[in-house]
Each structure stands twice: as C-alpha cells, then as structure tokens.
mmCIF file of C-alpha atoms and ligand atoms in Angstrom:
data_model
loop_
_atom_site.group_PDB
_atom_site.id
_atom_site.type_symbol
_atom_site.label_atom_id
_atom_site.label_comp_id
_atom_site.label_asym_id
_atom_site.label_seq_id
_atom_site.Cartn_x
_atom_site.Cartn_y
_atom_site.Cartn_z
ATOM 1 C CA MET A 1016 -13.038 8.905 0.350
ATOM 2 C CA SER A 1017 -13.729 12.338 1.395
ATOM 3 C CA THR A 1018 -12.178 15.653 0.361
ATOM 4 C CA THR A 1019 -11.826 16.290 4.707
ATOM 5 C CA PHE A 1020 -9.716 12.873 5.097
ATOM 6 C CA PHE A 1021 -7.574 14.048 2.291
ATOM 7 C CA LYS A 1022 -6.389 16.455 3.414
ATOM 8 C CA LEU A 1023 -6.060 15.496 7.151
ATOM 9 C CA ILE A 1024 -4.285 12.632 5.981
ATOM 10 C CA SER A 1025 -1.606 15.110 3.647
ATOM 11 C CA ARG A 1026 -1.366 17.145 6.994
ATOM 12 C CA GLY A 1027 -0.650 14.465 8.457
ATOM 13 C CA GLU A 1028 -2.888 14.899 10.998
ATOM 14 C CA CYS A 1029 -4.924 11.867 10.872
ATOM 15 C CA LYS A 1030 -3.953 8.725 12.566
ATOM 16 C CA MET A 1031 -5.310 5.878 10.543
ATOM 17 C CA PRO A 1032 -6.462 3.025 12.065
ATOM 18 C CA LEU A 1033 -6.639 -0.161 9.635
ATOM 19 C CA PHE A 1034 -10.585 0.399 8.538
ATOM 20 C CA ASP A 1035 -8.751 3.351 6.648
ATOM 21 C CA CYS A 1036 -6.210 1.692 4.907
ATOM 22 C CA LYS A 1037 -9.158 0.150 2.050
ATOM 23 C CA VAL A 1038 -9.191 -0.629 -2.274
ATOM 24 C CA LEU A 1039 -10.340 2.120 -3.973
ATOM 25 C CA ASN A 1040 -10.854 1.984 -7.159
ATOM 26 C CA VAL A 1041 -9.111 3.702 -10.097
ATOM 27 C CA PRO A 1042 -11.401 5.175 -13.359
ATOM 28 C CA ARG A 1043 -10.872 3.094 -16.186
ATOM 29 C CA ILE A 1044 -11.883 4.178 -19.888
ATOM 30 C CA SER A 1045 -12.399 0.716 -21.590
ATOM 31 C CA ASP A 1046 -13.578 0.638 -25.521
ATOM 32 C CA PRO A 1047 -12.792 -1.810 -28.036
ATOM 33 C CA ARG A 1048 -9.672 -1.531 -28.105
ATOM 34 C CA GLY A 1049 -9.166 -1.969 -24.731
ATOM 35 C CA SER A 1050 -8.762 -0.461 -21.024
ATOM 36 C CA LEU A 1051 -7.358 1.889 -19.897
ATOM 37 C CA SER A 1052 -6.279 3.574 -16.148
ATOM 38 C CA PHE A 1053 -4.757 5.807 -14.244
ATOM 39 C CA ILE A 1054 -3.895 7.409 -10.918
ATOM 40 C CA GLU A 1055 -3.569 10.976 -9.807
ATOM 41 C CA GLY A 1056 -1.918 11.585 -6.112
ATOM 42 C CA GLY A 1057 -3.579 13.930 -4.494
ATOM 43 C CA SER A 1058 -6.937 13.171 -6.030
ATOM 44 C CA HIS A 1059 -7.004 9.083 -6.534
ATOM 45 C CA VAL A 1060 -5.012 8.340 -3.659
ATOM 46 C CA PRO A 1061 -4.766 10.571 -0.841
ATOM 47 C CA PHE A 1062 -0.826 11.307 -1.072
ATOM 48 C CA ASP A 1063 1.314 12.790 -3.666
ATOM 49 C CA ILE A 1064 3.742 10.034 -5.473
ATOM 50 C CA LYS A 1065 7.128 10.172 -5.654
ATOM 51 C CA ARG A 1066 8.136 7.281 -6.767
ATOM 52 C CA VAL A 1067 6.753 4.076 -8.020
ATOM 53 C CA TYR A 1068 8.904 0.436 -7.457
ATOM 54 C CA TYR A 1069 6.734 -2.936 -8.664
ATOM 55 C CA LEU A 1070 7.902 -6.535 -7.755
ATOM 56 C CA TYR A 1071 7.580 -9.235 -10.546
ATOM 57 C CA ASP A 1072 9.067 -12.349 -11.281
ATOM 58 C CA VAL A 1073 8.530 -13.784 -7.297
ATOM 59 C CA PRO A 1074 8.951 -17.311 -7.012
ATOM 60 C CA GLY A 1075 5.869 -19.642 -5.800
ATOM 61 C CA GLY A 1076 5.510 -19.767 -2.006
ATOM 62 C CA SER A 1077 7.367 -16.881 -2.050
ATOM 63 C CA ASP A 1078 6.501 -14.034 0.644
ATOM 64 C CA ARG A 1079 6.689 -9.681 0.915
ATOM 65 C CA GLY A 1080 6.996 -6.857 2.846
ATOM 66 C CA SER A 1081 7.067 -8.202 6.551
ATOM 67 C CA HIS A 1082 7.440 -4.635 7.825
ATOM 68 C CA ALA A 1083 5.862 -1.331 8.457
ATOM 69 C CA HIS A 1084 6.538 2.224 7.570
ATOM 70 C CA ARG A 1085 6.790 4.915 10.067
ATOM 71 C CA HIS A 1086 5.533 7.623 7.314
ATOM 72 C CA LEU A 1087 5.331 6.764 4.189
ATOM 73 C CA HIS A 1088 1.443 6.602 2.396
ATOM 74 C CA GLN A 1089 1.406 3.813 -0.543
ATOM 75 C CA PHE A 1090 -0.773 2.485 -3.389
ATOM 76 C CA ILE A 1091 -0.371 -0.618 -4.124
ATOM 77 C CA VAL A 1092 -1.723 -2.448 -7.294
ATOM 78 C CA ALA A 1093 -1.898 -5.868 -8.480
ATOM 79 C CA MET A 1094 -1.318 -5.037 -12.216
ATOM 80 C CA SER A 1095 -1.153 -8.386 -13.823
ATOM 81 C CA GLY A 1096 -2.143 -11.156 -11.970
ATOM 82 C CA SER A 1097 -3.283 -11.266 -8.324
ATOM 83 C CA PHE A 1098 -1.570 -12.059 -4.761
ATOM 84 C CA ASP A 1099 -2.656 -11.082 -1.165
ATOM 85 C CA VAL A 1100 -1.710 -8.066 1.160
ATOM 86 C CA ILE A 1101 -1.790 -8.734 4.735
ATOM 87 C CA LEU A 1102 -2.623 -5.739 6.962
ATOM 88 C CA ASP A 1103 -1.426 -5.214 10.612
ATOM 89 C CA ASP A 1104 -2.674 -2.522 13.387
ATOM 90 C CA GLY A 1105 -0.991 -4.153 16.125
ATOM 91 C CA GLU A 1106 -4.165 -5.307 17.457
ATOM 92 C CA SER A 1107 -5.905 -6.630 13.815
ATOM 93 C CA SER A 1108 -5.644 -7.874 10.880
ATOM 94 C CA ASN A 1109 -6.921 -8.320 7.319
ATOM 95 C CA ARG A 1110 -6.467 -9.995 4.586
ATOM 96 C CA PHE A 1111 -7.356 -8.282 0.818
ATOM 97 C CA HIS A 1112 -6.841 -9.922 -2.266
ATOM 98 C CA LEU A 1113 -5.720 -7.889 -5.083
ATOM 99 C CA ASN A 1114 -6.709 -9.158 -8.363
ATOM 100 C CA ARG A 1115 -7.769 -5.641 -10.953
ATOM 101 C CA SER A 1116 -5.578 -3.051 -12.297
ATOM 102 C CA TYR A 1117 -7.811 -0.810 -11.815
ATOM 103 C CA TYR A 1118 -8.697 -0.540 -7.580
ATOM 104 C CA GLY A 1119 -5.829 -0.931 -5.404
ATOM 105 C CA LEU A 1120 -5.072 -0.513 -1.707
ATOM 106 C CA TYR A 1121 -4.255 2.491 0.499
ATOM 107 C CA VAL A 1122 -1.491 1.635 3.639
ATOM 108 C CA CYS A 1123 -1.505 4.318 5.478
ATOM 109 C CA PRO A 1124 1.723 4.520 7.630
ATOM 110 C CA MET A 1125 2.783 2.903 11.163
ATOM 111 C CA MET A 1126 0.785 -0.392 9.198
ATOM 112 C CA TRP A 1127 2.757 -3.726 8.771
ATOM 113 C CA ARG A 1128 2.417 -5.373 5.658
ATOM 114 C CA TYR A 1129 2.712 -8.554 4.395
ATOM 115 C CA LEU A 1130 2.712 -10.218 0.878
ATOM 116 C CA ASP A 1131 1.730 -13.505 -0.194
ATOM 117 C CA ASN A 1132 -0.691 -15.854 -2.302
ATOM 118 C CA PHE A 1133 1.346 -15.170 -5.243
ATOM 119 C CA SER A 1134 0.340 -15.954 -8.546
ATOM 120 C CA SER A 1135 2.213 -17.126 -11.620
ATOM 121 C CA GLY A 1136 3.126 -14.238 -13.053
ATOM 122 C CA ALA A 1137 1.460 -10.932 -10.774
ATOM 123 C CA VAL A 1138 2.966 -8.104 -10.987
ATOM 124 C CA CYS A 1139 2.555 -5.990 -8.246
ATOM 125 C CA MET A 1140 2.895 -2.360 -8.197
ATOM 126 C CA VAL A 1141 3.519 -0.178 -5.472
ATOM 127 C CA LEU A 1142 3.037 3.919 -5.185
ATOM 128 C CA ALA A 1143 4.882 5.473 -2.176
ATOM 129 C CA SER A 1144 4.841 8.977 -1.147
ATOM 130 C CA ASP A 1145 7.897 9.654 -0.864
ATOM 131 C CA TYR A 1146 11.718 8.110 -2.062
ATOM 132 C CA TYR A 1147 13.442 4.805 -0.774
ATOM 133 C CA ASP A 1148 14.781 5.804 2.463
ATOM 134 C CA GLU A 1149 15.578 2.280 4.892
ATOM 135 C CA SER A 1150 15.403 4.724 7.821
ATOM 136 C CA ASP A 1151 11.762 4.576 7.887
ATOM 137 C CA TYR A 1152 11.407 1.283 8.007
ATOM 138 C CA ILE A 1153 10.211 -0.567 10.804
ATOM 139 C CA ARG A 1154 11.278 -4.597 9.974
ATOM 140 C CA ASP A 1155 10.904 -6.226 13.980
ATOM 141 C CA TYR A 1156 7.296 -6.955 14.121
ATOM 142 C CA SER A 1157 8.184 -6.598 18.355
ATOM 143 C CA GLU A 1158 9.517 -2.987 18.191
ATOM 144 C CA PHE A 1159 6.490 -2.191 15.454
ATOM 145 C CA VAL A 1160 4.441 -3.143 18.335
ATOM 146 C CA SER A 1161 5.529 -1.280 20.575
ATOM 147 C CA LEU A 1162 5.792 1.619 18.870
ATOM 148 C CA SER A 1163 1.504 1.620 17.568
ATOM 149 C CA LYS A 1164 0.641 1.158 21.069
ATOM 150 C CA GLY A 1165 3.269 4.481 21.895
ATOM 151 C CA LYS A 1166 5.152 3.058 24.264
HETATM 152 P P1 TYD B 177 12.088 -4.462 0.822
HETATM 153 O O1 TYD B 177 11.221 -3.026 0.683
HETATM 154 O O2 TYD B 177 12.085 -5.062 1.759
HETATM 155 O O3 TYD B 177 11.542 -5.341 -0.052
HETATM 156 P P2 TYD B 177 10.135 -6.552 0.264
HETATM 157 O O4 TYD B 177 8.354 -5.583 1.112
HETATM 158 O O5 TYD B 177 8.993 -6.209 -1.312
HETATM 159 O O6 TYD B 177 10.507 -7.689 0.496
HETATM 160 O O7 TYD B 177 13.242 -4.545 0.146
HETATM 161 C C1 TYD B 177 14.112 -4.683 -0.672
HETATM 162 C C2 TYD B 177 15.655 -4.699 -0.802
HETATM 163 O O8 TYD B 177 15.419 -3.407 -2.326
HETATM 164 C C3 TYD B 177 15.767 -4.205 0.070
HETATM 165 O O9 TYD B 177 17.446 -4.293 0.127
HETATM 166 C C4 TYD B 177 16.037 -2.150 -0.707
HETATM 167 C C5 TYD B 177 15.934 -2.200 -1.930
HETATM 168 N N1 TYD B 177 14.772 -1.390 -2.598
HETATM 169 C C6 TYD B 177 15.537 0.370 -3.082
HETATM 170 O O10 TYD B 177 16.638 -0.331 -2.965
HETATM 171 N N2 TYD B 177 14.896 0.898 -3.638
HETATM 172 C C7 TYD B 177 13.089 0.826 -2.856
HETATM 173 O O11 TYD B 177 12.003 1.828 -3.451
HETATM 174 C C8 TYD B 177 12.668 -0.117 -2.952
HETATM 175 C C9 TYD B 177 11.425 -0.688 -1.987
HETATM 176 C C10 TYD B 177 14.114 -1.223 -2.336
#
C-alpha cells in the first residue's frame, strides 16, 4: 500500500470501495526457534492502533459480526486456526479465508462484515483504530445499505 493511500486514510479523506479492503502481509522473522511477526500502527496497518480484542472458543457452526462501523478501521488476523470474513459494501461482497498469523485483512469504515467457517481452536485477533463505542456500530443491514448509498 502506498504512503499516499495511508495518508488519505488517516485524514479520513478516502472513501474506500470494497477492493481497498485487502489482505496485507506483516513482517515475519523466522529462524530454527520459530517465527515472530509484529504490527506497527501507521506502518503495517493504515491507522493508529487504540484497541485489541480477540474471539476464541467459538463453537463450530457459529458466526460473528453482522454489522458495520461508521468510522472504525480494523485489521483482522487469524492468530490460530482459520475462519472466513465476508465483506460487503452494500453493492458487492467478497469472502476472505484467513489462516495464517503473518497476514491479515484490512477492513475500512462503512463495510458490513460477517465471520463464519471457524475451525476448531480458531483465535481471531482484531486491531482497531478506536476504543469500543456502540454508537459507531450499524447493526441493521438495510440501514447500512441506505447509509452507504448516501440516502
Ligand atoms: P460485537 O462487536 O457485536 O461482537 P461480534 O461482532 O464478534 O459478534 O460485540 C459483542 C459484545 O461485546 C457486545 O455486547 C459489545 C461487547 N464488546 C465490548 O464491550 N468491547 C469491545 O471492544 C468489543 C469488540 C465488544
């Protein structure tokens, strides 16, 4: 991702379509003792990181998400196991399968997300650009579609 793109996102001047929500590699340092990855806000993800949360003990067949955020940027990493993230911008959708801890999915604001297909023992870590704020959520899909079309 270019520096210009990072700057536009951090200034909130970039309305991002679905194709800008993409899988980004993070640094990976491997030697015979194992591997180490790290993620720095504004460098490996296009936002400053204010919060980390994680999903775990997800029962087989469960799903998560089903909402969008008005302003929040997120980066989703499969720290263990695997799962799918479906992103929907109100017009089209794309399914991403995450199964490695050296890459993650950048999710821009105003993107409906749905997570399913969790493997046994999966751990989903989410880096977020802001603190938890229920008023940032859009939990009704038809309201999301209307808002995303500017209606
Ligand atoms: P939610 O974001 O709806 O979970 P998911 O998208 O994975 O299904 O959050 C579930 C509950 O957890 C909800 O009551 C809000 C609460 N919560 C916090 O208190 N702090 C947080 O940082 C997050 C992400 C959720």
